[in-house]
Every structure is written in C-alpha cells, then in structure tokens.
Short mmCIF file of C-alpha atoms and ligand atoms in Angstrom, two decimals:
data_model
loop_
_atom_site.label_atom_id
_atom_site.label_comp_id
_atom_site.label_asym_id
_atom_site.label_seq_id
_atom_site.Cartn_x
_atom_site.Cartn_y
_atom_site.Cartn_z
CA UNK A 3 94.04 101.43 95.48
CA UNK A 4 92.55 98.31 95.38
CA UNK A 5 92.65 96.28 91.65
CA UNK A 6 94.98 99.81 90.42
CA UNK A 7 98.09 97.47 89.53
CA UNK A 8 96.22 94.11 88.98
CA UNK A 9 93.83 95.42 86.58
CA UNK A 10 94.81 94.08 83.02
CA UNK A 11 95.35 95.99 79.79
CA UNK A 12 94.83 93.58 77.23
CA UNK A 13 92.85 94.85 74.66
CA UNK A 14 89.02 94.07 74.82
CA UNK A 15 89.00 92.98 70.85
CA UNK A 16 91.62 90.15 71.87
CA UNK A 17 89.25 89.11 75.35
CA UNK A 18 86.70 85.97 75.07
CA UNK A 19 83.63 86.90 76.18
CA UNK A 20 81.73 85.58 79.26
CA UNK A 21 79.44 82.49 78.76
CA UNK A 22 76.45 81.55 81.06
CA UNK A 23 77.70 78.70 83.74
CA UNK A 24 75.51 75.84 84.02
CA UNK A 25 76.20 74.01 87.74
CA UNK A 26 76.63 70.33 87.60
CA UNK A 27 74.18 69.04 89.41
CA UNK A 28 75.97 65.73 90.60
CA UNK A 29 78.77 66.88 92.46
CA UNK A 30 77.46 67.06 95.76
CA UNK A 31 76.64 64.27 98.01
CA UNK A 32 74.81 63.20 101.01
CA UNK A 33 77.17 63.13 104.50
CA UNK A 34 79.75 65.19 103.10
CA UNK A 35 80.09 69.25 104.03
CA UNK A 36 82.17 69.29 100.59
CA UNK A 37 82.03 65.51 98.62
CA UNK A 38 85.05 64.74 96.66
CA UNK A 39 83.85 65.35 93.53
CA UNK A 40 83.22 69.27 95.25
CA UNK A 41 86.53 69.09 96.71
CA UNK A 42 88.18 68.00 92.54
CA UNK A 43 85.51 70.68 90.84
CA UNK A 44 87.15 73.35 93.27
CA UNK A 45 90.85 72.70 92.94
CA UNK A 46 90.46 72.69 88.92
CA UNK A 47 88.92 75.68 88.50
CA UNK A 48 89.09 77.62 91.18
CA UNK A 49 85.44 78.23 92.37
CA UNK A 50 82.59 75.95 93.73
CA UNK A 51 78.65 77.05 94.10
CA UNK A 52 76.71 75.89 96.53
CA UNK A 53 72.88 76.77 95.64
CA UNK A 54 70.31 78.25 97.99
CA UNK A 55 72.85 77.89 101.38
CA UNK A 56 71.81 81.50 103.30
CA UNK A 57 68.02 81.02 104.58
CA UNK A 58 65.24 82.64 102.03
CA UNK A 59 63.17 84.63 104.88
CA UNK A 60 67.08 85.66 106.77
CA UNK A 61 68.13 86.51 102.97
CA UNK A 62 64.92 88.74 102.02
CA UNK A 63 64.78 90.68 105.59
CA UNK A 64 68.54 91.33 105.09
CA UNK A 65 67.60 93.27 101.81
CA UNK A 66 65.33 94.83 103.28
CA UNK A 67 67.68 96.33 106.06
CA UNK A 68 70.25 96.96 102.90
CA UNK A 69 67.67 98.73 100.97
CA UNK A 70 66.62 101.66 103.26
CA UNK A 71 70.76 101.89 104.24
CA UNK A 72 71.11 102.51 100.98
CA UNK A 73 68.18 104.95 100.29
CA UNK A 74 69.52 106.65 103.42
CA UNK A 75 73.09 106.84 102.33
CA UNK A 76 73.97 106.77 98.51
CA UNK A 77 72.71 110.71 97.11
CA UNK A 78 71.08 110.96 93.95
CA UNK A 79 72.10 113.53 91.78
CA UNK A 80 70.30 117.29 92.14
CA UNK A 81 66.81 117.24 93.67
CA UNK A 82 66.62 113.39 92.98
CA UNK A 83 64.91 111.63 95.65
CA UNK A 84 64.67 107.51 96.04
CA UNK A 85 61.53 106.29 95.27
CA UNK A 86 59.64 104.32 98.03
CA UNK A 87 58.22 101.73 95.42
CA UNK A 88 61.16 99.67 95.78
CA UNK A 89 59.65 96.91 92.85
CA UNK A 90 59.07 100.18 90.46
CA UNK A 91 62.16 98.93 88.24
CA UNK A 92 61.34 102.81 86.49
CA UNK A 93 62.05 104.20 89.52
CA UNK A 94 65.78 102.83 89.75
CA UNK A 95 66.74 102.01 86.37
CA UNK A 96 69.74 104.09 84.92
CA UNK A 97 70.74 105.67 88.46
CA UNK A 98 72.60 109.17 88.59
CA UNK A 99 74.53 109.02 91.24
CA UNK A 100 75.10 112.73 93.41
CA UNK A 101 79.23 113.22 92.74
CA UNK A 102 81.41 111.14 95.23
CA UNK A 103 83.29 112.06 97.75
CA UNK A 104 87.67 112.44 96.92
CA UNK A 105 89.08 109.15 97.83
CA UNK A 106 90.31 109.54 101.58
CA UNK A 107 94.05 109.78 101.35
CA UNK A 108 94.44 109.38 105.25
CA UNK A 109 92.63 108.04 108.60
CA UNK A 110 90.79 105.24 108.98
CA UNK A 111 89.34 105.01 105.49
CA UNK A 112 92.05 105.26 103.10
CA UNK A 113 92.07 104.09 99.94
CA UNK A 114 88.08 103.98 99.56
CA UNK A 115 85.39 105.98 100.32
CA UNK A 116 82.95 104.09 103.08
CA UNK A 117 80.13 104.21 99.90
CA UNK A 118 80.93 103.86 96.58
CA UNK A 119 78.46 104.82 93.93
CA UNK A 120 79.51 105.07 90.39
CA UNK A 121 78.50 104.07 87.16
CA UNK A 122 75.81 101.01 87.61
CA UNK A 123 77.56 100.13 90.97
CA UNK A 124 76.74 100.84 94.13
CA UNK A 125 79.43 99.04 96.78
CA UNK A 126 78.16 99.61 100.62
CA UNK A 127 81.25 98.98 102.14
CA UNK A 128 79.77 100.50 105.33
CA UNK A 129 77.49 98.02 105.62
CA UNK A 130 80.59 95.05 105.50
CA UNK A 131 81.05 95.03 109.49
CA UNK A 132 77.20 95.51 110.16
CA UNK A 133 76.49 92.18 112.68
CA UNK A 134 73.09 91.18 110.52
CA UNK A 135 75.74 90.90 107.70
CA UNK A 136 78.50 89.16 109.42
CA UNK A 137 76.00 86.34 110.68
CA UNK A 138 74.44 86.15 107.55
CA UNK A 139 77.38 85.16 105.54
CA UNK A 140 81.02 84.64 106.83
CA UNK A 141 79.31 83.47 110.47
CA UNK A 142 76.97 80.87 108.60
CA UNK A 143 77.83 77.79 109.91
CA UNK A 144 77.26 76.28 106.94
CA UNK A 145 79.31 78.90 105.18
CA UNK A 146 82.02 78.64 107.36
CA UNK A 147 81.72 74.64 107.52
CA UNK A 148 82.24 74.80 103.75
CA UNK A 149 85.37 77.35 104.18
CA UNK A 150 86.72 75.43 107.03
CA UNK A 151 86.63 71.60 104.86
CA UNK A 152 88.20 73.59 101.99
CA UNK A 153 90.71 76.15 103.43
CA UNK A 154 91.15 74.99 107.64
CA UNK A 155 91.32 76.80 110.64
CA UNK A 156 90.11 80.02 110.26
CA UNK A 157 90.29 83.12 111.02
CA UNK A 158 87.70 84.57 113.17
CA UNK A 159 85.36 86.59 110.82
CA UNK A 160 85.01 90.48 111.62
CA UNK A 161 83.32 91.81 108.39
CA UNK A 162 82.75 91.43 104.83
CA UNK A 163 83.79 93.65 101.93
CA UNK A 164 80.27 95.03 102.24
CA UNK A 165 77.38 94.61 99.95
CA UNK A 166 77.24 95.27 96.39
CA UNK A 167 74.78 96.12 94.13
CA UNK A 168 75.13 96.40 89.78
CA UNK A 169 72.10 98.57 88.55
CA UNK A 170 70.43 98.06 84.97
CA UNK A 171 71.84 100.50 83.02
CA UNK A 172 68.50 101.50 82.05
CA UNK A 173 67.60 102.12 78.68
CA UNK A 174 69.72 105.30 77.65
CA UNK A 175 72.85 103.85 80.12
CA UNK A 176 74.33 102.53 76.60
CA UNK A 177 75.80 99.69 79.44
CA UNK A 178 78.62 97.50 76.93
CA UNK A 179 77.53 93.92 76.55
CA UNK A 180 80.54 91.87 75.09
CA UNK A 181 83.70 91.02 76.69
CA UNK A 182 84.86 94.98 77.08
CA UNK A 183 81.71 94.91 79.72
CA UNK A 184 84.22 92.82 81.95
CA UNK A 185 87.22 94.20 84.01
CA UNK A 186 89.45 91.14 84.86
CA UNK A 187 91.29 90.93 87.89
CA UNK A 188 92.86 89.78 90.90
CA UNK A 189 92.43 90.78 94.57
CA UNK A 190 95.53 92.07 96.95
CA UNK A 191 96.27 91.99 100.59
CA UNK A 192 95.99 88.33 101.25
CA UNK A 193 94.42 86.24 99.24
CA UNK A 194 93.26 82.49 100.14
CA UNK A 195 89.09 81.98 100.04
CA UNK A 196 86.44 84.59 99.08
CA UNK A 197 83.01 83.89 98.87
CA UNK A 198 80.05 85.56 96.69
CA UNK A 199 76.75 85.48 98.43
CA UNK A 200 73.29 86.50 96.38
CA UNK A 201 71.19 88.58 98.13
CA UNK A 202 68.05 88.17 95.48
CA UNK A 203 68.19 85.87 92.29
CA UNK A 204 70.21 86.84 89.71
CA UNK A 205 68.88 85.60 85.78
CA UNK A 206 71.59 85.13 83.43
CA UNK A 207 73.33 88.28 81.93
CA UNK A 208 71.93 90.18 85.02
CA UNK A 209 75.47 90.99 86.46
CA UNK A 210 76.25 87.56 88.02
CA UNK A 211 79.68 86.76 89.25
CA UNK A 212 82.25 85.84 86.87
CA UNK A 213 85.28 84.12 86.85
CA UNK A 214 88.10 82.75 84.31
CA UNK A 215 88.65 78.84 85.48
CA UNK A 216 91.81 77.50 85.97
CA UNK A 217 92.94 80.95 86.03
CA UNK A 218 93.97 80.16 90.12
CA UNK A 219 96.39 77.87 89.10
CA UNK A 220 98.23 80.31 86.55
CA UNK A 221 97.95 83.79 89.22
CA UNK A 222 99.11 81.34 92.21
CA UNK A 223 102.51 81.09 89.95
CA UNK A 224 102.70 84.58 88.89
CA UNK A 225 103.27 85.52 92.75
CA UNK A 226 106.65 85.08 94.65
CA UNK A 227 104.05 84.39 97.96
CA UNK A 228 101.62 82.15 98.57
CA UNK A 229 98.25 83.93 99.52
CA UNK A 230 100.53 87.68 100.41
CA UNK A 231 100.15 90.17 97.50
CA UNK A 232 103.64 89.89 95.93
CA UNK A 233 103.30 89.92 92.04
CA UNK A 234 106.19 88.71 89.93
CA UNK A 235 107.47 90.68 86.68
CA UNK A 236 105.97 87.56 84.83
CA UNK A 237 101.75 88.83 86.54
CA UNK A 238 100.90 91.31 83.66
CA UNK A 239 102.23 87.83 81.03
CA UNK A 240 99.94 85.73 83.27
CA UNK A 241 97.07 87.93 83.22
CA UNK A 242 97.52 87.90 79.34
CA UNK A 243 97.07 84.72 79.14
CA UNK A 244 94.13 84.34 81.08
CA UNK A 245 92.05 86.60 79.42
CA UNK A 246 93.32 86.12 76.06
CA UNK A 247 93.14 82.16 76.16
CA UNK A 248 90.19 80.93 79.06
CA UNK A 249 86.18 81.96 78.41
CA UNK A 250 85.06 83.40 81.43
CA UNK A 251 82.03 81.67 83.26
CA UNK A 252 79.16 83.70 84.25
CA UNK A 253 77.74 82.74 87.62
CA UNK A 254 73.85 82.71 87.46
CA UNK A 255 72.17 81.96 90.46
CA UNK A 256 69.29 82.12 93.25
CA UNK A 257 68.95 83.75 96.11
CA UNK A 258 70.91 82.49 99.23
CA UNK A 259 73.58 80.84 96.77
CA UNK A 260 77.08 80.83 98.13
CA UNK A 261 80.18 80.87 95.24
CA UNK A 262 83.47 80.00 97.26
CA UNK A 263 86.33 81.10 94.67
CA UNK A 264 90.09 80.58 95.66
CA UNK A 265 91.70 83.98 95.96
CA UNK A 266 94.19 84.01 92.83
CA UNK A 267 91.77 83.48 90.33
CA UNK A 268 90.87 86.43 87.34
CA UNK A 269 87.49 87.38 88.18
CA UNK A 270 84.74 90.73 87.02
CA UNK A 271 81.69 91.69 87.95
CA UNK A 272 79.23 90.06 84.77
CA UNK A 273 77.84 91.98 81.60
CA UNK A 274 74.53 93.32 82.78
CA UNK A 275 71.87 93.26 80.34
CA UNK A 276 69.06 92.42 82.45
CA UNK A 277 66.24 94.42 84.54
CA UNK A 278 67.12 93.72 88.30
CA UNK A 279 69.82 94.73 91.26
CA UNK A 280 72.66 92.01 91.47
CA UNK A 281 72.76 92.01 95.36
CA UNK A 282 76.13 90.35 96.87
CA UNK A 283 77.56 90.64 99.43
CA UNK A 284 81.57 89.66 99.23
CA UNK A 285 83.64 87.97 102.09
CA UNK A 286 86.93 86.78 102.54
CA UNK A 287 88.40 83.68 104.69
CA UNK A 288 92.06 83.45 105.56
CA UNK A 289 94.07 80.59 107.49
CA UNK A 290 93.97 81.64 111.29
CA UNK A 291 98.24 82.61 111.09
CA UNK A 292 100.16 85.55 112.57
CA UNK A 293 99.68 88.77 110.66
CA UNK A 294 100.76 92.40 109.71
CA UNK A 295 100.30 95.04 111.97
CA UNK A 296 97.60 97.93 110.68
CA UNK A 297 101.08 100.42 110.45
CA UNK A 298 102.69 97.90 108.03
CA UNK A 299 100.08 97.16 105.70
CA UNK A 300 99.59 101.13 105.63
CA UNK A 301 103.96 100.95 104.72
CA UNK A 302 103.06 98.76 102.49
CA UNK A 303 100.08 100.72 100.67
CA UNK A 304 98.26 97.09 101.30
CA UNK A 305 95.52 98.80 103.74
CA UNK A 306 92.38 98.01 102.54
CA UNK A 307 89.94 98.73 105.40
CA UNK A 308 87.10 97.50 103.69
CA UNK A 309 88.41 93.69 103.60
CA UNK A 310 88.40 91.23 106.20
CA UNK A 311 91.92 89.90 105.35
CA UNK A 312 95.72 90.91 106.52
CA UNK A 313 99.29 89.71 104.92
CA UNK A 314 100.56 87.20 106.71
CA UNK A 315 103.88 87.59 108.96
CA UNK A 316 105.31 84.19 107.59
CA UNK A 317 104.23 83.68 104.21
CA UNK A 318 105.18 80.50 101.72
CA UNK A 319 106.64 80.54 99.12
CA UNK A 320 104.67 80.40 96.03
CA UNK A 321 106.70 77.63 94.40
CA UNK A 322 106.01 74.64 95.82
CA UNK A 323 102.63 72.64 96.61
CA UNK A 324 99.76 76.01 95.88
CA UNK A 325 97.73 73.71 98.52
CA UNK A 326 99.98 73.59 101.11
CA UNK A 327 97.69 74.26 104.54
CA UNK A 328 94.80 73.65 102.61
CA UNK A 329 92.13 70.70 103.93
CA UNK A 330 90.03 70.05 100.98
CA UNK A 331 87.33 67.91 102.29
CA UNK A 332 90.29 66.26 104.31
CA UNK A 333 90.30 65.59 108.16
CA UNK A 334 93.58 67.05 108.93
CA UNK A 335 95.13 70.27 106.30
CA UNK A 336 97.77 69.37 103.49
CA UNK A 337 101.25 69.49 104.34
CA UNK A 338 100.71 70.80 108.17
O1 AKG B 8 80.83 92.80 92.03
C1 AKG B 8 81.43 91.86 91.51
O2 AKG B 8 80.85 90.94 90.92
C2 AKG B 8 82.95 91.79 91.59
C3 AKG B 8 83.53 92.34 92.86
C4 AKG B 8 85.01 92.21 92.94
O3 AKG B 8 85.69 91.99 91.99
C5 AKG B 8 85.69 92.36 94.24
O4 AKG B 8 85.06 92.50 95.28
O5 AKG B 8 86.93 92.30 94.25
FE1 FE2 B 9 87.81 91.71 92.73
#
C-alpha cells in the first residue's frame, strides 16, 4: 500500500541521476541543538545531517542484535543456510531470498508483511517497536532534542519503521546504476519529520539515502493538507517536476549519523554499487495533536502499521505558511 499511488512514472531516460552529497562542514555551531545556519540549510532543502549522533559501541551492539534477528527470520531460498562469518562479504553478496509471504489483506498487519525481503532489500519491520531500537534512535535525546528545536512538541515515540538493510547485488545481481536505480517518492499517513539513522558506515554509491532538495517545498503545495496524506490532481505534475528538473543528493555517511528530512520531500533508497549492507533504521516524528482512530485510518486505506505516525483529526490547510507549528531552532513554534 504504502508508496502504490505516490510512486512516479516519469520515464527513467528523462530522470537526473543521483550525485554524491558533500556536508558543509560550517553549519553547525557551539551552544546551539540546531544553529541558524542548520535551522536555513533545513528549511531550503528539506533535510539536515547531523554526523556520528547515535553512540559507536550502542550503534555496533545494536547490529549485532539486528544481525542474528535477521539470520533467524528472513529464509533463504531452498537448502540455503546464513553463514555465521558475518564479515565473509561472499557469504551474503547477491542474496536469494526464500518466496515471501502474500501481503496480509486483514488483522493487525495489513498492508505489509512484518519482514520484507526482496530484491537487494531486506526491511525488518518487526524489529521497528523492539525497545533497543526505540532508545537507540527516536528516544535519543539528542535525536529527539534535534526533532523537538526543528518540528516542537512531540509526539511520544512508540516505534520506528524498522530497520533496513540494501544488499550488494553481488556480481551476477546485474543491480542498475544510473538514475532508473532510484524509485522517487513521497511517504503517506502523516507526514512532518523522518529521520535516517546509519547503523554501519555507508561509502558513497553504497545505497546511502537520497533525496531531491527543495523538492519539500514543491510536494507541501501539491497537497490540499498540511502534513495529512491528501494529494491534489496537480501531485503526479509536481512529482514531474521534481525528478525531471532537481539532481538528487546521495547521502554518504558514518556510522551513528542522523539525516532529519521534512516529510514532503521526493526521496529513494541510493544506487548501490558498492560491497557492504546499508543498515538504517527509519523513524518518524509528528507534532503531539489529536489523531485518527486505528478504524479510520483502516476507512481510509491509510493504515500503515509499520509507521510511527497517524493523520491528524484537525489538519491545516496546505496553503498558507508550510511552517506553521514548526520551531526551527526557535524558543516558542511558528504561528502557535
Ligand atoms: O531505504 C531507503 O533508503 C528508503 C526508505 C524509504 O523510502 C521509506 O522508508 O519510505
Ligand atoms: Fe519512502
């Protein structure tokens, strides 16, 4: 369900393909949870990294708890058994996947299976709610001090989208390496904050993050709400023009960097060229605000289990001020 109606079809020939991101490295500044030059960098275009913000040792025995979950819980194809030699990048490379399971059309799971594994991508949404998760990212204190001077009062985290992981094709995986490698999007539900977390570094053209900047400012119009899922005829126009006229930035990174993008903006996962596991784990933060009921976001066929975000009762309108509510880096929120 999730991405089925946001997903662009603009041809890949007509797409600009992704180019590596190099980070500023004079935006941030001593005193300030996000300086003002953070706070500009962010409203422009729609993202803001903040390098090595999880804990290296927390980070590393996190992986190591994600790693046997997910020998333990994604099948291999046939007789296909995980290898124990976890650095043997043989061992892993081009993974075959056992088939998956339908897509759940009721109960508490529907729309997406509690594991996805296809292609190069494994997606443990299973693991989203696990606590060691939870603390690690959206429960942060720095994370959430970060999401709190950008966004406001939040709402109290209860999971993240889970962790996910984007395998080397390996060397018969024929994985495609220009802009057709990228599947531009938004997000639905309700959409105000997300963060990407890295798990383990992740080298340039290894599967980073990547996002089309500015592209906030242009999806934020092509709604008739604010942060609620509510595309105008005009979204597949807007989309157009994202992909068609911005280059998309490719987020390299370290471990235990943080990328805060604002919900609206066109994002993939990267081209993936490299030898290594992009580990992420995805979050979302939402103003703390009345919400849906699980029954109506079910109505609405906006149930997505596996996110930590829920439409909003009393939604603005998406014409005025697109920071309306927001702080950023401010002592009181905008227009409150
Ligand atoms: O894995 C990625 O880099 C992209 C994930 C994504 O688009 C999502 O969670 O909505
Ligand atoms: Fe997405």
């Amino acid at each position: 369900m999730a991405n089925r109606v946001a997903r662009t079809s603009t041809a890949a020939a007509s797409r600009k393909p992704s180019v590596v991101w190099a980070r500023p490295d004079d935006l941030a500044a001593t005193g300030h949870t996000v300086s003002p030059a953070e706070v500009e960098f962010f409203v422009d275009n729609g993202f803001l990294v903040k390098p090595r913000m999880l804990d290296a040792d927390v980070v590393d025995a996190a992986l190591d708890r994600v790693w046997r979950h997910m020998t333990d819980r994604v099948p291999l194809q046939g007789a296909a058994k995980w290898s124990s030699t976890r650095d043997d990048r043989g061992a892993w490379a081009t993974p075959r996947w056992a088939k998956m399971p339908p897509i759940p059309q009721a109960g508490p799971h529907l729309g997406r299976q509690r594991v996805v594994h296809v292609g190069a991508t494994v997606k443990l949404h299973d693991l989203g709610g696990a606590r060691f998760i939870v603390d690690l990212v959206p429960n942060s204190p720095a994370v959430r001090a970060v999401a709190e001077s950008l966004l406001g009062d939040l709402r109290p985290s209860t999971r993240t989208r889970g962790v996910y992981a984007l395998f080397p094709a390996g060397p018969d995986g024929a994985a495609p390496r220009g802009a057709d490698a990228l599947g531009p999007h938004t997000d639905q539900v309700c959409q105000q904050l997300n963060v990407c977390a890295y798990l383990a570094d992740v080298p340039p053209r290894n599967g980073g993050f990547t996002l089309y900047p500015g592209s906030h400012k242009v999806m934020f119009r092509a709604h008739r709400h604010a942060a609620n899922w509510s595309p105008l005829p005009t979204f597949r126009t807007a989309m157009r023009q994202v992909v068609d006229g911005v280059a998309p930035v490719e987020i390299a990174g370290d471990k235990g960097d943080v990328i805060f993008w604002h919900g609206r903006a066109v994002h993939s996962a990267g081209i993936h060229a490299g030898a290594r596991i992009r580990w992420a784990v995805f979050a979302d933060f939402t103003h703390q605000r009345e919400t849906l009921t699980e029954a109506e976001h079910r109505a609405l066929g906006q149930f997505e289990w596996f996110k930590d975000t829920r439409l909003f009762r009393h939604d603005h309108e998406a014409g005025g001020d697109m920071w309306r509510g927001w702080r950023l880096g401010r002592s009181r929120p905008r227009g409150c």
